[in-house]
Every structure is written in structure tokens, then in C-alpha cells.
XYZ file of C-alpha atoms in Angstrom:
397
model
C 3.066 47.950 -33.886
C 0.951 45.001 -32.831
C 2.134 41.423 -33.308
C 1.262 39.659 -36.562
C 0.451 36.448 -34.660
C -3.341 36.202 -34.585
C -6.377 34.349 -35.877
C -9.819 35.357 -37.102
C -13.101 35.070 -35.221
C -13.986 32.158 -37.491
C -10.648 30.600 -36.560
C -11.537 30.783 -32.882
C -14.920 29.138 -33.492
C -13.291 26.352 -35.488
C -10.866 25.717 -32.630
C -13.666 25.607 -30.053
C -15.615 23.153 -32.217
C -12.629 20.788 -32.453
C -11.736 21.178 -28.786
C -15.266 20.414 -27.568
C -15.539 17.321 -29.775
C -12.116 16.107 -28.634
C -13.010 16.587 -24.983
C -16.378 14.840 -25.268
C -14.910 11.899 -27.166
C -11.997 11.413 -24.736
C -13.988 11.975 -21.534
C -16.606 9.426 -22.581
C -13.913 6.952 -23.602
C -12.426 7.327 -20.115
C -15.708 6.349 -18.455
C -17.746 3.209 -17.897
C -20.168 4.533 -20.517
C -17.541 3.350 -23.022
C -18.877 -0.191 -22.566
C -22.237 0.909 -24.004
C -21.234 3.273 -26.817
C -18.583 1.082 -28.457
C -15.452 3.213 -28.152
C -13.426 0.394 -29.721
C -15.382 0.563 -32.971
C -14.355 2.121 -36.287
C -16.706 5.102 -35.909
C -15.452 6.148 -32.472
C -11.786 5.405 -33.088
C -11.355 6.784 -36.603
C -14.353 8.548 -38.137
C -15.069 10.706 -35.080
C -11.376 11.488 -34.720
C -11.175 12.678 -38.332
C -14.330 14.739 -37.803
C -12.867 16.744 -34.925
C -9.476 17.184 -36.611
C -10.944 18.817 -39.723
C -12.032 22.172 -38.133
C -8.692 22.689 -36.394
C -6.753 21.883 -39.580
C -8.908 24.362 -41.536
C -8.139 26.999 -38.888
C -4.386 26.395 -39.019
C -4.261 26.447 -42.812
C -6.698 29.265 -43.632
C -7.472 31.457 -40.602
C -4.169 31.860 -38.743
C -1.524 34.503 -39.411
C 2.052 34.059 -38.236
C 5.264 35.977 -37.769
C 8.185 34.280 -39.511
C 9.873 33.309 -36.222
C 6.652 31.836 -34.862
C 6.020 29.828 -38.013
C 9.593 28.516 -37.909
C 9.146 27.406 -34.266
C 5.886 25.656 -35.156
C 7.520 23.792 -38.052
C 10.467 22.691 -35.898
C 8.087 21.562 -33.134
C 5.912 19.620 -35.595
C 8.979 17.888 -37.069
C 10.245 16.996 -33.576
C 6.836 15.547 -32.686
C 6.777 13.520 -35.908
C 10.147 12.058 -34.881
C 8.787 11.254 -31.419
C 5.735 9.511 -32.868
C 8.044 7.326 -34.970
C 9.606 6.115 -31.712
C 6.710 6.038 -29.228
C 3.787 5.373 -31.635
C 1.447 7.446 -29.477
C -1.470 8.600 -31.652
C -2.657 10.874 -28.825
C 0.447 12.982 -29.464
C -1.051 14.015 -32.817
C -4.116 15.417 -31.065
C -2.054 17.150 -28.379
C 0.195 18.728 -31.013
C -2.734 19.991 -33.071
C -4.259 21.521 -29.944
C -0.989 23.260 -29.064
C -0.604 24.620 -32.594
C -4.337 25.163 -33.107
C -4.747 27.409 -30.056
C -2.655 30.019 -31.873
C -4.294 33.423 -31.423
C -7.001 32.087 -29.076
C -7.173 33.503 -25.517
C -6.183 30.916 -22.918
C -9.025 32.033 -20.675
C -11.559 31.193 -23.394
C -10.105 27.725 -23.964
C -10.122 27.035 -20.230
C -13.745 28.170 -20.102
C -14.604 25.686 -22.856
C -12.861 22.934 -20.896
C -14.542 23.895 -17.621
C -18.050 23.850 -19.070
C -17.562 20.705 -21.150
C -15.780 18.676 -18.468
C -18.255 19.794 -15.777
C -21.268 18.773 -17.864
C -19.794 15.396 -18.830
C -18.562 14.669 -15.300
C -21.924 15.656 -13.806
C -23.863 13.567 -16.309
C -21.685 10.496 -15.697
C -22.035 11.008 -11.941
C -25.846 10.986 -12.157
C -25.948 8.074 -14.616
C -23.797 5.999 -12.259
C -25.988 6.839 -9.254
C -29.153 5.815 -11.133
C -27.537 2.598 -12.330
C -27.608 3.480 -16.028
C -23.850 2.896 -16.200
C -21.553 0.978 -13.910
C -20.307 2.685 -10.757
C -17.001 0.909 -10.199
C -16.357 0.092 -6.537
C -12.926 -0.891 -5.243
C -11.729 -1.129 -1.666
C -8.982 0.467 0.399
C -8.934 -2.050 3.212
C -12.593 -2.214 4.231
C -13.495 1.217 2.833
C -15.375 1.300 -0.500
C -14.059 3.661 -3.190
C -16.649 4.818 -5.727
C -15.643 5.908 -9.238
C -19.013 7.568 -10.098
C -18.839 6.754 -13.812
C -15.083 7.112 -14.194
C -12.827 4.117 -14.758
C -11.350 4.391 -11.264
C -12.046 6.328 -8.084
C -8.833 8.363 -8.299
C -9.625 9.276 -11.919
C -12.937 10.763 -10.789
C -11.135 12.679 -8.030
C -8.452 13.891 -10.474
C -11.143 15.113 -12.871
C -12.641 17.223 -10.091
C -9.211 18.591 -9.212
C -8.501 19.760 -12.770
C -12.013 21.223 -13.010
C -11.199 23.110 -9.809
C -7.993 24.462 -11.383
C -9.967 25.651 -14.415
C -12.578 27.257 -12.161
C -9.867 29.022 -10.153
C -8.296 30.404 -13.316
C -11.634 31.709 -14.599
C -12.549 33.314 -11.267
C -9.089 34.797 -10.804
C -9.031 37.553 -8.235
C -12.844 37.369 -7.980
C -12.614 34.065 -6.117
C -14.869 34.319 -3.048
C -15.882 32.493 0.141
C -18.751 30.712 -1.596
C -16.305 29.235 -4.105
C -13.943 28.322 -1.282
C -16.535 26.426 0.769
C -17.844 24.648 -2.308
C -14.414 23.179 -3.070
C -13.788 22.355 0.582
C -17.010 20.335 0.450
C -15.813 18.652 -2.775
C -12.496 17.747 -1.129
C -14.327 16.114 1.785
C -16.626 14.275 -0.633
C -13.573 12.916 -2.469
C -11.980 11.829 0.798
C -15.088 10.071 2.127
C -16.477 8.412 -1.009
C -13.379 7.959 -3.191
C -10.828 7.527 -0.382
C -8.493 9.571 -2.601
C -6.158 11.052 -0.026
C -3.836 12.847 -2.425
C -6.604 14.501 -4.414
C -8.320 15.465 -1.158
C -5.161 17.302 -0.074
C -4.702 18.927 -3.496
C -8.303 20.139 -3.816
C -8.276 21.360 -0.214
C -4.928 23.185 -0.504
C -5.718 24.791 -3.866
C -8.950 26.212 -2.410
C -6.894 27.790 0.365
C -4.295 29.096 -2.098
C -7.012 30.811 -4.139
C -8.660 32.236 -1.031
C -5.336 33.741 0.065
C -4.778 35.103 -3.443
C -8.087 36.961 -3.160
C -8.054 38.188 0.430
C -4.315 38.365 1.177
C -2.827 39.200 -2.249
C 0.242 40.840 -0.688
C 1.367 37.361 0.312
C 2.281 36.686 -3.312
C 4.301 39.884 -3.566
C 7.040 38.419 -1.363
C 10.083 37.461 -3.384
C 10.424 34.117 -1.609
C 6.837 33.057 -2.353
C 7.151 34.112 -5.978
C 10.426 32.226 -6.351
C 8.875 29.080 -4.890
C 6.008 29.179 -7.394
C 8.243 28.960 -10.459
C 11.342 27.254 -9.052
C 9.404 24.300 -7.685
C 8.212 23.326 -11.173
C 11.628 22.033 -12.347
C 12.393 20.800 -8.820
C 9.214 18.677 -8.711
C 10.070 17.320 -12.151
C 13.698 16.372 -11.412
C 13.175 15.134 -7.855
C 10.174 12.933 -8.725
C 12.086 11.244 -11.561
C 15.194 10.792 -9.412
C 13.201 9.239 -6.558
C 11.888 6.558 -8.899
C 15.308 6.079 -10.449
C 17.195 5.549 -7.161
C 14.439 3.690 -5.321
C 15.480 0.545 -3.502
C 13.725 -1.446 -0.810
C 16.957 -1.561 1.164
C 16.715 2.171 1.855
C 14.451 2.636 4.899
C 13.398 6.181 3.963
C 12.550 5.305 0.333
C 10.683 2.209 1.475
C 8.633 4.319 3.903
C 7.959 6.875 1.157
C 6.954 4.122 -1.260
C 4.461 2.749 1.282
C 3.096 6.255 1.835
C 2.614 6.642 -1.935
C 0.846 3.273 -2.304
C 3.748 1.565 -4.088
C 4.278 4.245 -6.740
C 8.066 4.322 -6.382
C 8.338 0.552 -6.790
C 6.399 0.405 -10.061
C 8.075 3.537 -11.397
C 11.501 2.053 -10.654
C 10.438 -1.200 -12.320
C 9.506 0.692 -15.504
C 12.791 2.627 -15.458
C 14.765 -0.613 -15.172
C 12.710 -2.309 -17.895
C 12.712 0.525 -20.431
C 15.308 3.128 -19.475
C 15.311 6.715 -20.713
C 15.382 7.783 -24.368
C 15.570 11.124 -26.148
C 12.360 10.807 -28.179
C 10.325 8.241 -26.264
C 9.329 4.646 -26.787
C 6.416 2.229 -26.569
C 5.714 1.540 -22.883
C 2.947 -0.959 -22.247
C 1.046 -0.189 -19.042
C -1.932 -1.761 -17.340
C -3.758 -0.430 -14.296
C -6.622 -1.552 -12.097
C -9.259 0.712 -13.623
C -12.279 -0.285 -15.728
C -11.437 -1.041 -19.359
C -13.066 -2.672 -22.363
C -9.718 -4.257 -23.267
C -8.912 -7.776 -22.167
C -6.710 -8.050 -19.064
C -3.148 -9.119 -19.873
C -2.409 -11.665 -17.157
C 1.255 -11.919 -18.174
C 1.791 -8.188 -17.684
C -0.317 -7.916 -14.533
C -0.502 -4.573 -12.765
C 2.168 -2.418 -14.395
C 1.521 1.302 -14.175
C 3.526 4.510 -13.705
C 1.496 6.997 -11.661
C 4.091 9.793 -11.710
C 3.204 12.208 -14.518
C 6.752 13.494 -14.922
C 8.207 9.998 -15.141
C 5.449 8.728 -17.442
C 6.020 11.706 -19.750
C 9.763 11.028 -19.848
C 9.473 7.299 -20.455
C 6.800 7.506 -23.162
C 7.596 10.790 -24.914
C 11.283 11.146 -24.200
C 13.664 13.434 -22.354
C 13.298 16.095 -25.066
C 9.560 16.489 -24.443
C 9.981 16.594 -20.663
C 12.656 19.305 -20.918
C 10.449 21.322 -23.279
C 7.342 21.043 -21.084
C 9.196 21.790 -17.866
C 11.041 24.760 -19.405
C 7.852 26.295 -20.859
C 5.889 25.876 -17.623
C 8.719 27.441 -15.646
C 9.156 30.341 -18.081
C 5.379 30.955 -18.317
C 5.113 31.033 -14.528
C 8.037 33.415 -14.125
C 6.797 35.701 -16.909
C 3.288 35.849 -15.436
C 4.656 36.775 -12.021
C 6.659 39.632 -13.544
C 3.469 40.892 -15.185
C 1.579 40.847 -11.867
C -0.453 37.705 -12.598
C -0.038 35.092 -9.843
C -3.130 32.964 -10.556
C -1.563 31.080 -13.478
C 1.707 30.459 -11.539
C -0.300 29.016 -8.617
C -2.100 26.672 -11.021
C 1.104 25.571 -12.768
C 2.676 24.957 -9.354
C -0.184 22.631 -8.378
C -0.055 20.821 -11.733
C 3.673 20.242 -11.265
C 2.986 19.040 -7.722
C 0.171 16.627 -8.584
C 2.279 15.226 -11.428
C 4.677 13.833 -8.837
C 1.993 11.281 -7.902
C -0.585 11.527 -10.710
C -0.323 10.431 -14.347
C -2.892 12.766 -15.981
C -0.458 15.606 -16.687
C -0.172 14.981 -20.454
C -3.818 14.055 -21.037
C -5.630 17.039 -22.572
C -9.057 15.796 -21.402
C -7.804 16.278 -17.839
C -5.335 19.154 -18.122
C -6.471 22.190 -20.167
C -3.260 23.994 -19.204
C -1.312 21.859 -21.650
C -2.231 24.673 -24.027
C 0.164 26.931 -22.109
C 2.854 25.090 -24.097
C 1.915 27.323 -27.018
C 3.598 30.152 -25.086
C 6.923 28.404 -25.601
C 6.395 28.473 -29.368
C 4.566 31.769 -29.796
C 6.235 33.672 -26.959
C 8.194 36.187 -28.950
C 8.722 39.825 -28.060
C 5.507 41.701 -27.488
C 5.223 44.714 -29.716
C 2.866 46.924 -27.771
C 1.231 47.701 -24.480
C -1.966 46.186 -25.858
C -0.184 42.916 -26.538
C 1.374 42.955 -23.075
C -2.044 43.409 -21.506
C -3.441 40.551 -23.573
C -0.795 38.146 -22.326
C -1.391 39.188 -18.718
C -5.085 38.507 -19.265
C -4.356 34.993 -20.460
C -3.899 35.201 -24.227
C -1.701 32.498 -25.667
């Protein structure tokens, strides 16, 4: 007997419509084009948001079918999120929650494809507009070296966008990843290093290209128990260790001071936020301000105050409960995929967990399409048939 958890073809189209609109709106808001299109206005902030929420709400209410256990998990999750919003006042959490619930019955591979195409088109268009001077190409400096943002609000944001697009591309190619794909992303990594001076993203893009190449041409490598264990075990380890490093950081410790310098001061500012706010179960309002382009007025009293670690930022803003949930689902999804013979998704989740040690985009759906894997933790009940098992291995959420 096949699972009762599914949606209709119309339901899938409604989800794609909402997802595309959400991506376009958020990607443009996170660019220098925002200065021209008025992202602070009523239309962009409220009317457009309501417009893209309507299709996904129609899908959830009219097109989706649920097993009782799945529906109960969804209700509990929605209530927990409502409690979190009462504490952290993050409106973006509403959109993230609706995406996680709205992807019900939609293949993960299809949602990633939507992200890949949409993000690639928007990123490419912003890149060209910035080169032709139609929008501002923010330039900052690392010493004497210029760092170009190419339409993004900051050079590292542009580099991070390319990295997450690479992850989406790797997932879509799967075991069909080839040398042409490999050399393309090696070129992208060098471009990021030269023009954005984004060392961390250079390493990530470069290493992920190699990981995918090995997955294609030396697949037996991922059959070793040790390699497989590393892929899923390192997810909670990256999470715990990165938070602890910020928590225990002190300038008096020579090693931590050296590590902080290597990470461009990330440990210092993360530790400052921990001391100022502390940890809570359901999150809190954490006011941050970075160096990137913004249409908001600079708060001189706050100054530069930003947490770059995705795991720590998630914990401070959304609470320990959300971090435990996310980390547990990512770990379980990785382990389950490995047991089913799929090692592409575990490789991707490993790299997301790794980049989140030094990058804050982990919980931003316009960067990370694999947030939708969180649906597996809510709709991950027992599979009723071989057909269902095959669907999950192929990427169905």
C-alpha cells in the first residue's frame, strides 16, 4: 500500500509559483537593485508577500493529502514556530515554515531545479547589470585588493550565492557529473578568489567540485564505512564545535586568537553576541549590522555587529529548539540517504554544515534550497512500498 502523503499536479504548480516569486523577491531585495525598485515600500514588503503566500496556502488547504501522523507533526511544528515568532519576531520564519510545509508531496529534485534556474538567472542578470553600470557594483578592499560584489550587497554574498548554486547543480547532475562541469566550477572558484577575494568560498567551491568528481569517477570511495560515517557524523560535530568555539573564545588563548584572526574576527563578534544575548529555547530579537550595502540607515551606536556563523546565528535568533531540530533532521536525512545508496545528498548536507561554521546564509531560503530537506523530519514516516522507497532515494520529500 502506497503512502497517503501526496499532493496533486495542481498542488505542485501552485508550490512552484509561490517558490519562484519568493526567490525573485528575496534575491532582488538582497542586491543593489533594491535601491532602484523600492524594496522598503508597501508594495514590495506587504502586497507582494501576500501575493506569493496565496498559492502555497491554497495548495496546503485544498491540494494536499496527509496521513494522520504527518498532519499531527505538521500541526505541532506550526505551533512551535508560532511560539518562536512570539519570541524572535522574525517574519521570515513564516515564509520558511510555509515552504517546509508547502513542499509536501513535491519531489526535492524538482524544487532544487526551480531554485537553480531562478537563482542562476537572477544572479547572472545582476552580474551583467553591475558590469554595465546599471546598478551599483559595490567595491570593498582586503588590504590593497579590491573585492567586487557584482550586484550583491557584499562580495562574500555574491560568492556564497555561487556556492549554493553549485550545490544545487551538483544535486541535479548527481552521478552524471562530468569533467566539463568540474572545470567550470574550478574556473568559478578561481574567479571568486581573484575578484571577490573570498577565500572561504573559493575553498568550498573548489573542494565541492572535487567531491562531485570523485563521486562520479571513484564512487567506491563513498562505500567505505569511515567515509560514510564522516558525512553524517560531521553535521552535528560542525554544529556543536562551531557554537562552542564562539562561546569559549577569549583573546588570552593563543590558539583561539590565531583562529579568530584566520577567520577575520568571526569568533570575537560571535562571542560578543553570546555574551550580550545568551541562549534561549525559542529565540529572541538579535539586532545585527554588517558592512554590506543596505537601504537602511547605518546605526552608528551599534556599529559593526554581525554573527557570521550560521549555526550560532540560528541558535541565537531562533533558539536552541530550532537548532536541535535542524541538526537532527540533516543528520538523519544524510544517514538515511547513505543507507539507500544515495551519497550525493549527504555530500551536499556535509558541505552546508561545513560552510555554516563560517557563513550566515544557512537559514536563508533564497540561498539554501536544501532547507526543504527539513520536511523529511516531519513527513519521514515509514515507507509503505518499494515504489515509495525508490521515490525517496530519487529525492522526493
